[in-house]
Coordinates of C-alpha atoms in Angstrom, one line a residue:
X1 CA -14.7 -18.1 -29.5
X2 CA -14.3 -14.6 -27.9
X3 CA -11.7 -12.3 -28.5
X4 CA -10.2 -8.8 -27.5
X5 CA -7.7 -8.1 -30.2
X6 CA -5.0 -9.9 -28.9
X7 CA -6.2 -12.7 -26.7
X8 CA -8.6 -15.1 -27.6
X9 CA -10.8 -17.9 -25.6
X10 CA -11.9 -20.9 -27.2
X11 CA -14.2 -23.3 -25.0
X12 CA -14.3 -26.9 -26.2
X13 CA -16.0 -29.7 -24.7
X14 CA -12.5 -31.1 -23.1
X15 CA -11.7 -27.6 -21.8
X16 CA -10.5 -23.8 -22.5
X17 CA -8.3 -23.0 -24.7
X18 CA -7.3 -19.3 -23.9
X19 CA -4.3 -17.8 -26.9
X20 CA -2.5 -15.0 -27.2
X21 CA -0.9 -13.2 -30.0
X22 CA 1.8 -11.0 -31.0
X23 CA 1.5 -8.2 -34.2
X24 CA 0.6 -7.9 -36.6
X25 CA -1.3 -11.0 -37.6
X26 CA -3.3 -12.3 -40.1
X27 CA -7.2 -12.4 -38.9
X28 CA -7.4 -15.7 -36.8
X29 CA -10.3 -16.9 -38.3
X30 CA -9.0 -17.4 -41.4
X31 CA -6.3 -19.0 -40.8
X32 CA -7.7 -21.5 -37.6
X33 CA -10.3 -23.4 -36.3
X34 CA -10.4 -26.1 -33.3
X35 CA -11.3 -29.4 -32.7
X36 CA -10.7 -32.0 -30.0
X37 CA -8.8 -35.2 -30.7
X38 CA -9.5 -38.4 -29.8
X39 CA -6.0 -38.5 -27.3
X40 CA -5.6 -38.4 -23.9
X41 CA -2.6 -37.0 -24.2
X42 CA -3.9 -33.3 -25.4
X43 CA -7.7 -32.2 -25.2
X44 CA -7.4 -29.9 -28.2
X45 CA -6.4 -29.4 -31.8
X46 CA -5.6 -26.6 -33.8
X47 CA -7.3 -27.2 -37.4
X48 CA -5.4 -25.0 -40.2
X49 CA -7.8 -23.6 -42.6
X50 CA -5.0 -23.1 -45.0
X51 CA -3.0 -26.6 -44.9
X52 CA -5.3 -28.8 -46.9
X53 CA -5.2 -31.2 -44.4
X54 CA -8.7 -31.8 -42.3
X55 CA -10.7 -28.9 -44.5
X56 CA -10.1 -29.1 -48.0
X57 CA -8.8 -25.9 -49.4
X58 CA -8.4 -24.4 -52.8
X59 CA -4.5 -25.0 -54.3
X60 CA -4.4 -21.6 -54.7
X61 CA -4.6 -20.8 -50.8
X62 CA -2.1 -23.6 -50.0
X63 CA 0.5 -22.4 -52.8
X64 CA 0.0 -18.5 -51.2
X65 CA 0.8 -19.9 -47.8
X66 CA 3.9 -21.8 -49.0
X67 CA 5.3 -18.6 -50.9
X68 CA 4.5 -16.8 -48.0
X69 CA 6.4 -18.9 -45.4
X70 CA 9.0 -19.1 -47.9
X71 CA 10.3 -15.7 -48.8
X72 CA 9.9 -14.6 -45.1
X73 CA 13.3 -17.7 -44.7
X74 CA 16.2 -15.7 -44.2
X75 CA 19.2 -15.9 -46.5
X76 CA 19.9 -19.5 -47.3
X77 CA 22.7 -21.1 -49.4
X78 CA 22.1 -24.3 -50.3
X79 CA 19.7 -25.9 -47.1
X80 CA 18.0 -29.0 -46.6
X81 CA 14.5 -28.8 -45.7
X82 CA 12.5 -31.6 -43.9
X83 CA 9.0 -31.8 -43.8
X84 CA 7.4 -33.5 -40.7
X85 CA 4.9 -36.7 -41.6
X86 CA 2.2 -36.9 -42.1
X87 CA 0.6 -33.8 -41.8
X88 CA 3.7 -31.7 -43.1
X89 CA 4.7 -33.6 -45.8
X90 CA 2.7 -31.6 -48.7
X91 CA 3.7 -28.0 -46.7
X92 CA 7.4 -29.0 -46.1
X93 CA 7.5 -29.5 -50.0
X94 CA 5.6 -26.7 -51.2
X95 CA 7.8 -24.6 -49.0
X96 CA 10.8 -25.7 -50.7
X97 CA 9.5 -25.9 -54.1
X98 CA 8.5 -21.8 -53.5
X99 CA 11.7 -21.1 -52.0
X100 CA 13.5 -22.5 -55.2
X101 CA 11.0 -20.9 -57.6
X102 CA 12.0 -17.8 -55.5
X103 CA 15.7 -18.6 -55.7
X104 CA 16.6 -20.3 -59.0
X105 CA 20.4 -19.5 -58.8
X106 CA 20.5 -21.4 -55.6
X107 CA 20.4 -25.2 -54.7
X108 CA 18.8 -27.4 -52.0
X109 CA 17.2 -30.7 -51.3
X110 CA 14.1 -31.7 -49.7
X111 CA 12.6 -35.0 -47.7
X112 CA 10.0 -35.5 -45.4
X113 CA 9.9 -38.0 -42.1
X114 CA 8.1 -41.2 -42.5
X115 CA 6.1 -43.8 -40.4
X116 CA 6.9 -46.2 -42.5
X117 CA 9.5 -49.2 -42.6
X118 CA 11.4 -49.9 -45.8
X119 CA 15.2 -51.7 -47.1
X120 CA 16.0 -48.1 -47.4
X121 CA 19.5 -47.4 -45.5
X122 CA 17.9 -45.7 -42.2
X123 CA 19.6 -42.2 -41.2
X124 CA 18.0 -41.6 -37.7
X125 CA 14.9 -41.8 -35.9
X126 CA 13.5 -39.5 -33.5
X127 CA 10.0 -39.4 -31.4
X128 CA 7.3 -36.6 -31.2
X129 CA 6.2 -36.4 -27.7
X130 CA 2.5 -35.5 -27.9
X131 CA 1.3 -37.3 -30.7
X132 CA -0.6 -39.9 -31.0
X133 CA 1.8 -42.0 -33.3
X134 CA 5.2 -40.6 -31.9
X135 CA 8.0 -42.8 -33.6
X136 CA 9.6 -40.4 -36.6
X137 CA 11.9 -42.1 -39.2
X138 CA 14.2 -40.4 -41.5
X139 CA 16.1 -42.0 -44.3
X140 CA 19.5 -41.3 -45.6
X141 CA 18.6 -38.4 -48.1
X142 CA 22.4 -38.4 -49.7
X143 CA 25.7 -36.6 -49.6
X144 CA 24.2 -33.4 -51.0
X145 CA 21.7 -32.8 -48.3
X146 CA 24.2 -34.4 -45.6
X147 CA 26.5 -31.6 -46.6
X148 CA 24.2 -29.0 -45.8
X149 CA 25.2 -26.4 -43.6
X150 CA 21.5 -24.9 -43.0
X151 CA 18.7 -27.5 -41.8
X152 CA 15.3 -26.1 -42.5
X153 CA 12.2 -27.6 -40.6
X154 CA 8.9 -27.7 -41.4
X155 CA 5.8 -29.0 -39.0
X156 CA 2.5 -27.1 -39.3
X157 CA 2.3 -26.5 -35.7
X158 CA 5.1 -26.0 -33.2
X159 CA 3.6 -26.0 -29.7
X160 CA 6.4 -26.3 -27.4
X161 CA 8.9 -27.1 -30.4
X162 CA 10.3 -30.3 -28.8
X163 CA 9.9 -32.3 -31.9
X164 CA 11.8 -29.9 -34.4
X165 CA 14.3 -30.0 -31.7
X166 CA 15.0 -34.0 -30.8
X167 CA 15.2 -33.9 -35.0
X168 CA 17.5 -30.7 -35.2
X169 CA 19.5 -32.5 -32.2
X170 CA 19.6 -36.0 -33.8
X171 CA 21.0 -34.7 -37.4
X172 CA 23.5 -32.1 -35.6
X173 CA 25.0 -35.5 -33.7
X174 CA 25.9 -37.1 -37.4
X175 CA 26.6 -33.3 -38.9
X176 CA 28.7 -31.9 -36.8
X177 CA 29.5 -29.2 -39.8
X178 CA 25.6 -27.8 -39.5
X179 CA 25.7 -24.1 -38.7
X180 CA 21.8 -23.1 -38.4
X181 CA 18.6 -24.1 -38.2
X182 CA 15.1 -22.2 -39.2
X183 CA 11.9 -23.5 -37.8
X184 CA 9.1 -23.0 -39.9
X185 CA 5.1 -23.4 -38.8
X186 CA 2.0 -21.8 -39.7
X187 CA 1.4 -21.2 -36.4
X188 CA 4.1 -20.7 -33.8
X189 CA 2.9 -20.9 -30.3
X190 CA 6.8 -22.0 -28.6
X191 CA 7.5 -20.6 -25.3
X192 CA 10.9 -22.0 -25.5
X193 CA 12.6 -20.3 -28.5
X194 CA 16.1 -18.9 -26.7
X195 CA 16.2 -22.4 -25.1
X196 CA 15.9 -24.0 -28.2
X197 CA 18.8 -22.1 -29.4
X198 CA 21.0 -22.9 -26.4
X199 CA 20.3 -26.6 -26.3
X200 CA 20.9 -26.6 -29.9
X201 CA 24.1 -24.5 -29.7
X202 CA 23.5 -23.2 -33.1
X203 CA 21.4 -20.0 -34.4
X204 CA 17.8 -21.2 -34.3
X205 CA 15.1 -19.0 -36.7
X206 CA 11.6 -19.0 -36.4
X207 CA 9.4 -18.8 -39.1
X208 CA 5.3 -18.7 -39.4
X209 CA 2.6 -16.7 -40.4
X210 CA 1.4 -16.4 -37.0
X211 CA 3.4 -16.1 -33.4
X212 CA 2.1 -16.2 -29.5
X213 CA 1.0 -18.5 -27.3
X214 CA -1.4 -20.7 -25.4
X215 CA -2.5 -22.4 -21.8
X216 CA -5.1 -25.2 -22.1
X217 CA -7.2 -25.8 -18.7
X218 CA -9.1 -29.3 -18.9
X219 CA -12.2 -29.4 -18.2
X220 CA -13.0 -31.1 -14.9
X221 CA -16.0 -33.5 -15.7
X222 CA -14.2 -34.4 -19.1
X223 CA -13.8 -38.0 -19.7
X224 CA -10.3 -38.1 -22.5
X225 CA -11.7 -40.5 -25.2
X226 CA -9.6 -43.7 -25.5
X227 CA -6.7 -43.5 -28.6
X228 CA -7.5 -46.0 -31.4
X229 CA -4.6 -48.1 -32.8
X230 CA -2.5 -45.6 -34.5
X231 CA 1.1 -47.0 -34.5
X232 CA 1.3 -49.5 -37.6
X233 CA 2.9 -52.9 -37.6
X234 CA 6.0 -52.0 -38.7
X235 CA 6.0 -54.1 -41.2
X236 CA 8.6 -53.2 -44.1
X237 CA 6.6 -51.4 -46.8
X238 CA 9.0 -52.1 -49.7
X239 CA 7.0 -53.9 -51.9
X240 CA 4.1 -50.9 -51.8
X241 CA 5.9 -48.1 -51.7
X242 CA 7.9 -46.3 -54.2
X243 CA 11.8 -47.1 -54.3
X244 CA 12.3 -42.4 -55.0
X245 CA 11.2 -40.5 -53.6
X246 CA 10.6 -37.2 -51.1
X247 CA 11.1 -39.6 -48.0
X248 CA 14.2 -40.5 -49.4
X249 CA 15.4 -37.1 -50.6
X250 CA 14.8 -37.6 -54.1
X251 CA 12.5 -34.3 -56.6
X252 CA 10.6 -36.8 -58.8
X253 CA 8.2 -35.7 -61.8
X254 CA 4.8 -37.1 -61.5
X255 CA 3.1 -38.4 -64.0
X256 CA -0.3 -36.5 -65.2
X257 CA -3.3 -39.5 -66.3
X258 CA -6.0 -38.5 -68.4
X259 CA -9.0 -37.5 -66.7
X260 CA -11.2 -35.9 -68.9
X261 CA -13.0 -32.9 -66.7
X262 CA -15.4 -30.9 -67.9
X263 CA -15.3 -26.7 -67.1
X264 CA -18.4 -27.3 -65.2
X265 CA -16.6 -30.3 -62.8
X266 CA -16.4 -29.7 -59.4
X267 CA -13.5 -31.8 -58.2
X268 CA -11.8 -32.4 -55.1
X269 CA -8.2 -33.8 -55.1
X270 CA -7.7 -36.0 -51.7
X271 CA -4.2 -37.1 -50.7
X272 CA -3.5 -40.4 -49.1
X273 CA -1.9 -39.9 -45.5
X274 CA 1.8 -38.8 -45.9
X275 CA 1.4 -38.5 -49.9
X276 CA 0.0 -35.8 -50.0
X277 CA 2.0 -33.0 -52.1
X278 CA 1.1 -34.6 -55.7
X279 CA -2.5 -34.2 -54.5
X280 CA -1.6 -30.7 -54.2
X281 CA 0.1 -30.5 -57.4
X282 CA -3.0 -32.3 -59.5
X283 CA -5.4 -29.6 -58.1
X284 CA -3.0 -26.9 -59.1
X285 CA -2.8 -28.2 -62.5
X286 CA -6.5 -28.8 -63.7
X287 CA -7.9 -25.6 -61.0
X288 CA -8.1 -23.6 -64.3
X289 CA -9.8 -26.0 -66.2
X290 CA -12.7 -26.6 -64.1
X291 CA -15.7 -24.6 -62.4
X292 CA -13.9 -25.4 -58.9
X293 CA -11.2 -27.5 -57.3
X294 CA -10.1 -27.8 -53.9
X295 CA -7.5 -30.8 -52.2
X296 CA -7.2 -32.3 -48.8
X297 CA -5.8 -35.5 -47.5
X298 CA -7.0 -38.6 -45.6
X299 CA -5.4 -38.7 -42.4
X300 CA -4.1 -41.6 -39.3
X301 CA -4.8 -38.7 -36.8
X302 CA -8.0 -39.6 -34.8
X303 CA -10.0 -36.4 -33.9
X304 CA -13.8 -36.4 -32.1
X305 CA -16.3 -35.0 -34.9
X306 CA -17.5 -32.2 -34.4
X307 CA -16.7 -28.6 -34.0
X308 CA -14.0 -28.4 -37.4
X309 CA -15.0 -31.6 -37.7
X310 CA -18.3 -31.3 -39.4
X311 CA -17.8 -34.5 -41.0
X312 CA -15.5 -37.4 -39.9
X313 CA -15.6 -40.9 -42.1
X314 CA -13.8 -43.7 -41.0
X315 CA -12.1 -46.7 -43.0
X316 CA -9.1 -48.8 -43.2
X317 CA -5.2 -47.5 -44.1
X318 CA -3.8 -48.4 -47.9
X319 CA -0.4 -49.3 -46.7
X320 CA -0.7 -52.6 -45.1
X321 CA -0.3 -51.6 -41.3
X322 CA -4.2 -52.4 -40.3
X323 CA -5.1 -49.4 -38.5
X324 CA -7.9 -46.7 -38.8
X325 CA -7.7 -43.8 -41.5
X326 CA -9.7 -41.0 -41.4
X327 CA -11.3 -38.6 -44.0
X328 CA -12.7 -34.8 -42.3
X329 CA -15.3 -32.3 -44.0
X330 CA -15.7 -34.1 -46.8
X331 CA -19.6 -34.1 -48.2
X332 CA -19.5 -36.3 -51.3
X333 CA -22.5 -34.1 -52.9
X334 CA -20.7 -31.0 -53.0
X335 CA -18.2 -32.3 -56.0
X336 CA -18.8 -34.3 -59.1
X337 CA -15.5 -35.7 -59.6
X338 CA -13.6 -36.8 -56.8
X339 CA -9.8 -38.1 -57.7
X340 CA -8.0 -40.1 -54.4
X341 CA -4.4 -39.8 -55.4
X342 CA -2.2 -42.5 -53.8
X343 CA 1.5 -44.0 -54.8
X344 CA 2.9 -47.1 -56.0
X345 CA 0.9 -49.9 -55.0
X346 CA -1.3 -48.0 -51.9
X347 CA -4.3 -48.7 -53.6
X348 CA -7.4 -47.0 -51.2
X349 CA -9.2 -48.6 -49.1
X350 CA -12.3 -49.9 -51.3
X351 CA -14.5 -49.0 -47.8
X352 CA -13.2 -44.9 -48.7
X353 CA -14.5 -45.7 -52.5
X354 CA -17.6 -46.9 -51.5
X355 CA -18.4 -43.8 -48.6
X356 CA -17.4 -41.6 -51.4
X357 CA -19.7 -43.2 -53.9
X358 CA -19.7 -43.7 -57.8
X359 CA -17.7 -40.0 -58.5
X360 CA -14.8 -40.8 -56.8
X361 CA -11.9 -42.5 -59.0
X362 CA -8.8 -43.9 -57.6
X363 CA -5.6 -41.8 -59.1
X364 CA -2.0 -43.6 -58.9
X365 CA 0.6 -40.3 -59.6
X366 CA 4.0 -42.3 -58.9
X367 CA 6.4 -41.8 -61.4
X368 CA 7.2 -44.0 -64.0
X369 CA 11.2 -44.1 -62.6
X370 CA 10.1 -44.7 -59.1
X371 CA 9.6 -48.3 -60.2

């Protein structure tokens, strides 16, 4: 990568990323790195150093970011945030956890999209157009975030910010009464802000911790890598999933098993594709117990190895729909105690178990109610 300041080039093997930022802003190293998916659709993938996503991170530096994003929100009464699945889920929820730690007086209610089919009454659906598994569903989260006045959005990435907007679009259509809307990203790259706002017809905020923009040139001798099967069955996922729940607008209390660490443990917390926030939490709670601690999440999203990729390993989902999961910059040695955290019956794939070998243990964090 080569910079000037401002403006930063990033030749990949798929083509040139070229960015540009406005200040002040963080250092951009230490908040992003870049990879190349394995999609046609887009050459390129911004890889957040500070998500916990495809490089594990320390709970510490997640639960800065999501205070962060989350006193920079302007004055909210009682909003409903939405985290975007599945790589938003555990950042949409942190964000509002922070912003009530930060506002105790104050109410709101969270939920996060879903890929996933359930009996659950179904609010609205709504696609994202680049991705590589673009069908969003969101369930009905109740009367007390359906009276919201103030939608809050969370994706880790808004590019050209059409997704927050078909969802902003789709929930204003049965809400008529919403009066603003606050995009929040960790980085913000959207040319289209004031059009945003007009479509919408309602104030539109932006929020992240880093603003500018981008222009992607393919490379001409690049051949785009075929996409894997990414979509699901559709299947309903009733009988695996938990009946609360965040994709159904519901704060739950997880439930804490005994794991008997030792100070000198090394231990990585891994989410399991959307469930990822309780991964989060676990890491947060037993960080000052042990010599180290760091969470990330396994992931549908195929992505090329190498570049942020350092490591890529490969295995089947836990919810039934028969499709590849994947697991980045992950090297077993590095920890002695692995946990994979997964909910209700989403028991890990034993092929995951068995690449993370004989210090990896299988963690269910449900809650006892859920059931």
């Amino acid at each position: 990568m080569t910079s000037d300041s401002t403006c930063y080039t990033v030749d990949l093997p798929s083509g040139t990323l070229k960015l540009w930022l406005e200040t002040p802003h963080p250092p951009l190293d230490t908040l992003l790195d870049y990879a190349v998916r394995q999609n046609p659709r887009r050459g390129f993938l911004f890889v957040s150093r500070v998500l916990g996503k495809h490089i594990p991170v320390a709970p510490a530096v997640a639960a800065g970011t999501y205070a962060e994003l989350a006193a920079a929100l302007p004055l909210l009464n009682a909003p409903h945030f939405i985290g975007l699945a599945e790589t938003a889920t555990a950042l949409g929820e942190g964000v509002y956890r922070a912003w009530r730690e930060q506002h105790p007086a104050r109410a709101a209610t969270f939920q996060h999209t879903t890929r996933y089919q359930t009996q659950r009454p179904l609010l609205l659906r709504f696609d994202e157009p680049h991705s590589h598994a673009p069908a969003h569903l969101l369930y009905d989260p109740g009367p007390a975030a359906r009276a919201a006045t103030e939608l809050v959005l969370v994706d880790d990435e808004l590019s050209t910010g059409t997704t927050l907007e078909n969802l902003a679009r789709e929930w204003r259509s049965l809400h008529p009464h919403l009066r603003r809307v606050v995009m929040v990203s960790l980085t913000d790259w959207c040319p289209r802000r004031a059009e945003i706002a007009e479509k919408l017809g309602l104030p539109v905020t932006f929020v992240g911790l880093i603003r500018g923009g981008y222009e992607f040139m393919p490379a001409a001798d690049w051949q785009p890598p075929q996409l894997p099967a990414v979509t699901g069955n559709g299947a309903d996922k009733s009988e695996l999933l938990p009946v609360t729940g965040p994709r159904s607008g519901q704060d739950v209390e997880l439930t804490w098993p005994e794991l008997e660490l030792s100070p000198t443990d090394r231990v990585l917390v891994l989410g399991t594709g959307e469930y990822q926030y309780p991964a989060f939490a676990l890491a947060q709670r037993i960080e000052p117990e042990v010599f180290s601690c760091a969470f990330s999440a396994t992931t549908r999203s195929p992505v090329l190895e190498g570049l942020a990729m350092a490591r890529k390993f490969s295995f089947g989902d836990n919810v039934g729909d028969g499709i590849p999961n994947y697991l980045y910059n992950v090297d077993p040695d590095l920890y002695t105690r692995m946990l994979v955290t997964y909910e209700g019956h989403c028991l890990p794939d034993p092929a995951l178990m068995t690449l993370l070998g004989e210090r990896a243990q299988a963690v269910c964090l449900s809650p006892l109610e859920a059931w």
